[in-house]
Short mmCIF file of C-alpha atoms in Angstrom, two decimals:
data_model
loop_
_atom_site.label_atom_id
_atom_site.label_comp_id
_atom_site.label_asym_id
_atom_site.label_seq_id
_atom_site.Cartn_x
_atom_site.Cartn_y
_atom_site.Cartn_z
CA MET A 201 43.11 41.85 -18.91
CA ARG A 202 42.21 41.93 -22.58
CA SER A 203 38.67 43.03 -21.66
CA SER A 204 40.04 45.88 -19.50
CA LYS A 205 42.26 47.06 -22.35
CA LEU A 206 39.33 47.02 -24.75
CA GLN A 207 37.23 49.01 -22.29
CA LEU A 208 40.03 51.53 -21.84
CA ALA A 209 40.45 51.86 -25.60
CA ALA A 210 36.71 52.36 -26.02
CA PHE A 211 36.76 55.07 -23.35
CA PHE A 212 39.49 57.03 -25.11
CA ILE A 213 37.70 56.73 -28.47
CA ILE A 214 34.45 58.04 -26.98
CA PHE A 215 36.30 60.78 -25.09
CA SER A 216 38.11 61.93 -28.24
CA LEU A 217 34.83 62.07 -30.14
CA CYS A 218 33.15 64.09 -27.39
CA LEU A 219 36.07 66.48 -26.88
CA PRO A 220 35.08 68.82 -29.75
CA VAL A 221 31.56 68.95 -28.32
CA PHE A 222 32.90 69.87 -24.87
CA ALA A 223 35.12 72.53 -26.40
CA ALA A 224 32.32 73.96 -28.53
CA GLY A 225 30.03 74.12 -25.51
CA GLU A 226 32.59 76.14 -23.57
CA VAL A 227 33.43 78.70 -26.26
CA ASN A 228 30.60 81.06 -25.37
CA GLU A 229 31.65 81.09 -21.71
CA PHE A 230 34.94 82.83 -22.49
CA TYR A 231 35.61 86.46 -23.42
CA SER A 232 38.24 87.96 -25.66
CA ALA A 233 40.49 89.97 -23.38
CA ARG A 234 43.90 91.32 -22.56
CA VAL A 235 44.93 90.44 -19.02
CA LYS A 236 47.57 91.96 -16.76
CA ASP A 237 48.67 90.64 -13.38
CA ILE A 238 48.49 93.36 -10.70
CA SER A 239 48.93 91.21 -7.61
CA ASP A 240 50.48 92.32 -4.32
CA ARG A 241 52.22 95.72 -4.49
CA ALA A 242 51.40 96.21 -8.19
CA TYR A 243 47.72 96.68 -7.33
CA GLU A 244 47.77 100.18 -5.85
CA PRO A 245 49.68 101.97 -8.67
CA ALA A 246 47.55 100.17 -11.28
CA ILE A 247 44.35 101.34 -9.58
CA ILE A 248 45.62 104.90 -9.25
CA GLU A 249 46.37 104.98 -12.98
CA LEU A 250 42.92 103.57 -13.81
CA LEU A 251 41.06 106.06 -11.62
CA ASP A 252 43.12 109.02 -12.79
CA ASN A 253 42.46 108.15 -16.45
CA ALA A 254 38.78 107.26 -16.14
CA LYS A 255 36.72 109.23 -18.65
CA GLU A 256 33.13 108.09 -18.18
CA SER A 257 32.42 105.79 -15.26
CA ILE A 258 33.82 103.98 -12.24
CA VAL A 259 31.78 101.16 -10.72
CA MET A 260 32.99 99.35 -7.59
CA SER A 261 31.78 96.45 -5.47
CA LEU A 262 33.89 95.90 -2.35
CA TYR A 263 33.70 93.78 0.76
CA ILE A 264 35.83 96.15 2.88
CA PHE A 265 35.97 99.89 2.28
CA ASN A 266 36.73 101.72 5.49
CA PRO A 267 39.38 104.38 4.98
CA PRO A 268 41.23 105.78 8.00
CA ALA A 269 41.91 109.49 8.28
CA THR A 270 45.19 109.12 6.38
CA GLY A 271 46.97 106.48 4.31
CA PRO A 272 46.62 104.73 0.96
CA VAL A 273 42.87 104.08 1.14
CA ARG A 274 42.19 107.72 1.92
CA LEU A 275 44.31 108.70 -1.09
CA LEU A 276 42.34 106.36 -3.31
CA MET A 277 39.18 107.97 -1.96
CA LYS A 278 40.58 111.33 -3.05
CA ASP A 279 41.13 109.91 -6.53
CA LEU A 280 37.43 109.05 -6.65
CA GLU A 281 36.50 112.58 -5.59
CA GLU A 282 38.75 114.02 -8.30
CA ALA A 283 37.14 111.74 -10.89
CA LEU A 284 33.71 113.05 -9.89
CA SER A 285 35.00 116.60 -10.32
CA ARG A 286 35.99 115.69 -13.91
CA GLY A 287 32.45 114.55 -14.66
CA VAL A 288 33.06 110.80 -14.23
CA SER A 289 30.06 108.94 -12.79
CA ILE A 290 30.67 106.71 -9.76
CA GLU A 291 28.64 103.83 -8.36
CA ILE A 292 29.78 101.91 -5.28
CA TYR A 293 28.07 98.72 -4.10
CA ILE A 294 28.95 97.97 -0.51
CA ASN A 295 28.62 95.05 1.85
CA THR A 296 26.18 95.67 4.71
CA ARG A 297 26.18 92.24 6.37
CA PRO A 298 26.52 93.01 10.12
CA GLY A 299 29.92 92.14 11.51
CA HIS A 300 31.48 91.54 8.11
CA GLY A 301 33.94 94.13 6.88
CA MET A 302 31.92 97.32 6.59
CA PRO A 303 30.27 99.33 9.36
CA SER A 304 26.54 99.84 9.04
CA GLY A 305 23.94 102.57 9.10
CA ASP A 306 25.00 106.16 9.70
CA GLU A 307 28.70 105.23 9.69
CA ILE A 308 28.46 104.14 6.03
CA ASP A 309 26.79 107.43 5.16
CA ARG A 310 29.57 109.33 6.93
CA ILE A 311 32.36 107.43 5.17
CA PHE A 312 30.93 108.10 1.73
CA LEU A 313 29.70 111.64 2.34
CA PRO A 314 32.55 113.18 0.25
CA ILE A 315 31.44 110.93 -2.64
CA THR A 316 27.70 111.48 -2.38
CA GLU A 317 28.11 115.24 -1.96
CA LYS A 318 29.76 115.32 -5.39
CA GLY A 319 27.06 113.20 -7.04
CA GLY A 320 28.42 109.67 -6.54
CA ARG A 321 25.92 106.90 -5.83
CA ILE A 322 26.27 104.46 -2.96
CA TYR A 323 24.20 101.27 -2.96
CA LYS A 324 23.89 99.28 0.27
CA VAL A 325 23.54 95.67 -0.82
CA THR A 326 21.05 93.53 1.08
CA PRO A 327 22.61 92.06 4.26
CA TYR A 328 20.87 88.75 3.61
CA TYR A 329 23.79 87.70 1.41
CA LEU A 330 27.40 88.57 2.15
CA LEU A 331 28.84 90.78 -0.61
CA HIS A 332 32.40 89.49 -0.88
CA ASP A 333 33.42 91.25 -4.11
CA LYS A 334 36.70 93.03 -4.72
CA LEU A 335 35.64 94.37 -8.11
CA ILE A 336 36.23 97.59 -10.05
CA ILE A 337 34.92 98.40 -13.54
CA VAL A 338 36.17 101.50 -15.36
CA ASP A 339 34.64 103.05 -18.49
CA GLY A 340 32.66 99.89 -19.23
CA ARG A 341 35.89 98.27 -20.41
CA TYR A 342 38.49 97.63 -17.72
CA VAL A 343 37.73 95.06 -15.01
CA VAL A 344 39.81 94.59 -11.86
CA ASP A 345 39.03 91.39 -9.97
CA GLY A 346 40.85 89.47 -7.28
CA SER A 347 41.26 89.25 -3.52
CA THR A 348 42.31 92.83 -2.71
CA ASN A 349 40.07 94.82 -0.37
CA TRP A 350 40.51 98.55 0.07
CA SER A 351 42.30 98.31 3.37
CA VAL A 352 45.79 99.28 4.54
CA ALA A 353 46.68 95.64 5.20
CA ALA A 354 45.59 94.52 1.74
CA LEU A 355 47.43 97.35 -0.02
CA LYS A 356 50.64 97.35 2.00
CA SER A 357 51.13 94.04 3.84
CA ASN A 358 49.15 91.06 2.57
CA TYR A 359 49.77 88.71 -0.30
CA GLU A 360 46.86 89.52 -2.62
CA SER A 361 46.04 88.15 -6.07
CA ALA A 362 44.48 90.52 -8.61
CA VAL A 363 44.17 90.92 -12.37
CA LEU A 364 43.38 93.84 -14.67
CA ILE A 365 41.26 92.68 -17.61
CA ASP A 366 40.63 94.72 -20.76
CA SER A 367 37.33 93.31 -22.03
CA PRO A 368 34.18 95.35 -22.77
CA GLU A 369 32.16 92.12 -23.03
CA LEU A 370 33.20 90.96 -19.55
CA ALA A 371 32.62 94.46 -18.16
CA LYS A 372 29.08 94.40 -19.55
CA THR A 373 28.35 91.07 -17.88
CA LYS A 374 29.79 92.22 -14.55
CA LEU A 375 27.79 95.47 -14.63
CA LEU A 376 24.56 93.62 -15.32
CA ARG A 377 25.23 91.34 -12.34
CA LEU A 378 25.79 94.30 -10.03
CA ARG A 379 22.70 96.14 -11.16
CA ARG A 380 20.57 93.13 -10.36
CA PHE A 381 21.42 93.85 -6.73
CA LEU A 382 19.16 96.90 -7.01
CA LEU A 383 16.17 94.60 -7.53
CA GLU A 384 16.81 92.38 -4.53
CA GLY A 385 16.02 94.68 -1.64
CA ASP A 386 15.98 93.02 1.74
CA LYS A 387 15.60 89.28 1.17
CA LYS A 388 14.74 88.77 4.84
CA ASP A 389 11.43 90.51 4.16
CA PRO A 390 10.79 89.80 0.50
CA LYS A 391 7.81 91.33 -1.22
CA PRO A 392 5.62 88.51 -2.52
CA ARG A 393 5.33 88.46 -6.30
CA PRO A 394 1.75 88.20 -7.56
CA ASP A 395 0.73 84.95 -9.20
CA ARG A 396 0.42 86.84 -12.46
CA PRO A 397 2.20 89.95 -13.73
CA THR A 398 0.70 93.37 -12.95
CA PRO A 399 0.67 96.58 -15.00
CA LEU A 400 3.07 99.38 -14.21
CA GLU A 401 1.78 101.88 -11.67
CA PRO A 402 0.57 105.29 -12.91
CA LEU A 403 2.88 108.24 -12.28
CA PRO A 404 2.21 110.42 -9.23
CA LYS A 405 -0.57 112.97 -9.62
CA GLY A 406 0.74 116.21 -11.11
CA ALA A 407 3.82 114.61 -12.67
CA ILE A 408 5.21 116.38 -15.74
CA VAL A 409 7.39 114.35 -18.11
CA SER A 410 9.83 115.81 -20.63
CA VAL A 411 9.58 114.35 -24.13
CA SER A 412 12.18 115.01 -26.81
CA ALA A 413 10.78 117.04 -29.73
CA ASP A 414 13.02 114.98 -31.99
CA LEU A 415 10.72 111.99 -31.50
CA LEU A 416 8.15 113.91 -33.57
CA ASN A 417 10.30 116.18 -35.71
CA ASN A 418 12.57 113.36 -36.92
CA LYS A 419 10.56 111.14 -39.25
CA GLU A 420 12.74 108.15 -38.28
CA TYR A 421 10.99 107.82 -34.91
CA PHE A 422 7.29 108.14 -34.02
CA SER A 423 6.24 109.11 -37.56
CA THR A 424 7.69 105.87 -38.93
CA MET A 425 6.20 103.86 -36.08
CA LEU A 426 2.76 105.34 -36.79
CA GLU A 427 2.87 104.77 -40.53
CA ARG A 428 4.28 101.25 -40.16
CA ALA A 429 1.69 100.38 -37.48
CA ALA A 430 4.51 99.71 -35.01
CA ASP A 431 2.09 100.43 -32.17
CA ARG A 432 3.80 98.34 -29.54
CA ALA A 433 7.21 99.96 -30.11
CA MET A 434 5.80 103.47 -29.70
CA ASP A 435 3.75 102.54 -26.64
CA MET A 436 6.63 100.74 -24.98
CA TYR A 437 8.96 103.67 -25.50
CA LEU A 438 6.41 106.03 -23.92
CA LEU A 439 6.08 103.70 -20.91
CA LEU A 440 9.87 103.53 -20.62
CA LEU A 441 10.01 107.34 -20.58
CA ALA A 442 7.53 107.27 -17.71
CA GLU A 443 9.62 104.70 -15.80
CA SER A 444 12.73 106.80 -16.37
CA PHE A 445 10.90 109.79 -14.89
CA ARG A 446 9.63 107.74 -11.93
CA LEU A 447 13.09 106.40 -11.08
CA GLY A 448 15.05 109.55 -11.95
CA GLU A 449 17.42 107.40 -14.05
CA ASN A 450 18.07 106.79 -17.73
CA SER A 451 19.17 103.22 -16.92
CA PHE A 452 16.97 100.77 -15.03
CA PHE A 453 15.52 97.26 -14.88
CA ILE A 454 12.03 96.40 -16.08
CA SER A 455 10.01 93.23 -15.65
CA LEU A 456 9.24 91.90 -19.11
CA GLU A 457 5.98 90.33 -17.94
CA ASP A 458 4.77 93.50 -16.21
CA MET A 459 5.62 95.55 -19.29
CA ALA A 460 3.69 93.08 -21.45
CA VAL A 461 0.44 93.41 -19.50
CA SER A 462 0.95 97.19 -19.33
CA LEU A 463 0.88 97.10 -23.13
CA GLY A 464 -2.46 95.31 -23.11
CA MET A 465 -1.33 91.70 -23.56
CA ASP A 466 -3.45 89.04 -21.89
CA ARG A 467 -1.96 88.41 -18.45
CA GLN A 468 -3.16 84.80 -18.61
CA LEU A 469 -0.70 84.05 -21.39
CA LYS A 470 2.35 82.01 -20.47
CA ASP A 471 5.22 84.06 -19.08
CA ALA A 472 7.46 82.79 -21.88
CA ASP A 473 5.04 84.15 -24.50
CA LEU A 474 4.86 87.52 -22.77
CA ARG A 475 8.63 87.75 -22.55
CA ARG A 476 9.12 86.70 -26.17
CA GLN A 477 6.99 89.58 -27.43
CA MET A 478 8.69 92.09 -25.17
CA ILE A 479 12.16 90.96 -26.21
CA LYS A 480 11.18 91.37 -29.86
CA THR A 481 9.87 94.91 -29.28
CA LEU A 482 12.88 95.98 -27.22
CA GLU A 483 15.22 94.68 -29.89
CA THR A 484 13.26 96.69 -32.46
CA LEU A 485 13.64 99.86 -30.38
CA GLN A 486 17.35 99.14 -30.07
CA ASP A 487 18.28 97.88 -33.54
CA ARG A 488 15.88 99.69 -35.85
CA TYR A 489 15.15 102.93 -34.04
CA LYS A 490 18.38 103.29 -32.02
CA LEU A 491 16.45 104.73 -29.07
CA LEU A 492 17.88 102.53 -26.34
CA ASN A 493 20.30 99.79 -25.39
CA VAL A 494 19.01 96.64 -23.76
CA ASN A 495 20.50 93.65 -21.95
CA PHE A 496 18.40 90.64 -21.00
CA SER A 497 18.99 88.88 -17.71
CA TYR A 498 17.93 85.40 -16.66
CA GLY A 499 15.10 85.43 -19.22
CA LYS A 500 12.89 87.60 -17.03
CA ASP A 501 14.23 91.12 -16.57
CA ALA A 502 15.74 93.61 -18.98
CA TRP A 503 18.26 96.32 -18.21
CA ILE A 504 17.29 99.43 -20.22
CA GLU A 505 19.52 102.35 -21.09
CA LEU A 506 17.56 105.13 -22.79
CA LYS A 507 19.71 107.13 -25.16
CA GLU A 508 19.87 110.88 -24.73
CA MET A 509 17.91 112.67 -27.42
CA PRO A 510 19.22 115.86 -29.06
CA GLY A 511 17.43 119.17 -29.24
CA GLN A 512 14.60 120.63 -27.23
CA ALA A 513 11.91 118.88 -25.20
CA PHE A 514 8.25 119.54 -24.47
CA LYS A 515 6.10 118.56 -21.50
CA MET A 516 3.41 115.92 -21.15
CA THR A 517 1.30 115.38 -18.05
CA GLY A 518 1.82 112.15 -16.16
CA ASP A 519 -1.72 110.88 -16.77
CA PHE A 520 -0.94 110.60 -20.50
CA PHE A 521 1.49 107.78 -19.59
CA ASP A 522 -0.96 105.85 -17.39
CA PRO A 523 -0.96 102.38 -19.01
CA LYS A 524 -4.77 102.15 -18.96
CA ASN A 525 -5.13 105.63 -20.44
CA LEU A 526 -2.43 105.02 -23.03
CA MET A 527 -3.90 101.72 -24.20
CA SER A 528 -7.41 103.19 -24.47
CA LYS A 529 -6.37 105.49 -27.33
CA SER A 530 -5.51 104.75 -30.94
CA GLN A 531 -2.00 105.43 -32.20
CA PRO A 532 -3.15 108.45 -34.29
CA ALA A 533 -4.81 109.95 -31.19
CA LYS A 534 -1.65 109.49 -29.09
CA PHE A 535 0.45 110.96 -31.89
CA VAL A 536 -1.84 113.99 -32.26
CA LEU A 537 -1.85 114.59 -28.49
CA LEU A 538 1.95 114.65 -28.57
CA VAL A 539 1.90 117.01 -31.58
CA LYS A 540 -0.56 119.26 -29.76
CA ALA A 541 1.74 119.50 -26.72
CA LEU A 542 4.77 120.18 -28.92
CA LEU A 543 3.01 122.98 -30.80
CA GLU A 544 1.84 124.54 -27.53
CA ALA A 545 5.45 124.48 -26.30
CA GLU A 546 6.30 126.44 -29.46
CA GLY A 547 3.56 128.98 -28.66
CA LYS A 548 1.21 127.66 -31.36
CA SER A 549 -2.19 126.01 -31.43
CA ILE A 550 -2.97 122.82 -33.28
CA ARG A 551 -6.11 124.54 -34.56
CA SER A 552 -3.99 127.12 -36.38
CA ALA A 553 -2.56 124.52 -38.78
CA SER A 554 -4.44 122.65 -41.48
CA ILE A 555 -4.44 118.87 -41.72
CA PRO A 556 -2.19 118.93 -44.83
CA GLU A 557 0.28 121.23 -43.02
CA LEU A 558 0.40 118.97 -39.97
CA ALA A 559 0.80 115.86 -42.10
CA LYS A 560 3.65 117.43 -44.08
CA ARG A 561 5.54 118.76 -41.05
CA PHE A 562 5.35 115.51 -39.09
CA SER A 563 5.78 113.14 -42.06
CA VAL A 564 2.55 111.18 -41.60
CA SER A 565 -0.57 110.69 -43.67
CA GLN A 566 -3.47 113.13 -43.61
CA PHE A 567 -5.64 110.15 -42.67
CA SER A 568 -3.65 109.64 -39.45
CA ILE A 569 -3.91 113.32 -38.51
CA ARG A 570 -7.61 113.44 -39.31
CA LYS A 571 -8.35 110.28 -37.33
CA GLY A 572 -6.35 111.50 -34.33
CA LEU A 573 -8.02 114.90 -34.30
CA LYS A 574 -11.46 113.33 -34.54
CA GLU A 575 -10.75 110.98 -31.62
CA ILE A 576 -9.53 113.71 -29.28
CA GLY A 577 -12.36 116.03 -30.30
CA GLY A 578 -10.30 118.28 -32.53
CA SER A 579 -9.13 120.24 -29.50
#
């Protein structure tokens, strides 16, 4: 008996010593938030208020979304259409698992036609996994999560548990999770990943990419990168512009390893080394140059959001952004080619300006201009 008591006492001593460690380990798993219960009949009016007051974005991921011709779900659909008319962006991720909640194929397209006609985006999640979400995210801040589907029974009859959470940090995590769905495709027929990463594909022949003139006119951007020998930051941003053009989106995932070898890193390096360098460069583009926002996911992929640039833009041909072509040129040559295109967009010729004039206007050294002109043949 005495031995059992001693063992029990020892257990409680060890447990009390470990408790702070357990607590400290859990801190990062929680988010600061305000939470409101919107279960049962409180759900519908809370959602109406959220949708009607959305200012920037509405993102949804639902298991069942099949509105009848009339009723509460149809009215919520109208709220989405009105939000689109106000300039609010809408993304809806929908379950496509056969026989589970949503219809498939053409019927899905028909249901969401009023949304897509107004510019909303509908993403059909791979049927390999059942999408069982009942999730809404508004303005990258408000998160609705619970058991409530968008069905008449759920809104009017069932007992349903749901909460409204005010937490930008949680919203960010939830959005990143949803956007990973876009990478999955059909897991029944997965595309095999090469043993080693591969460079990004060149843009289609004849592609014309818009480049913000501010990248050259504002000395905080490419001029600073050139003079500070921040070659990788400049090259990565150019490749990200090309990916944005290819995808038709300002926000997208990239493979860190594929980006690394596109930038000329040895593809035989360990994946961790490739990723480490890419993370460092992306953080530089985000924190120092303020050109993008980035979120890292599972140590492999990065979600990129290119910031909109003010002012006018000029055009560059797609072959300029070909990774092989881009890496074959020095930074001064790439900079001068961009300057040449900008001047031509202004109705000028690079030959009409002297090296000192070009260096002064674009806040770089005469040496950089001279070297770039010499490499491209002074054309």
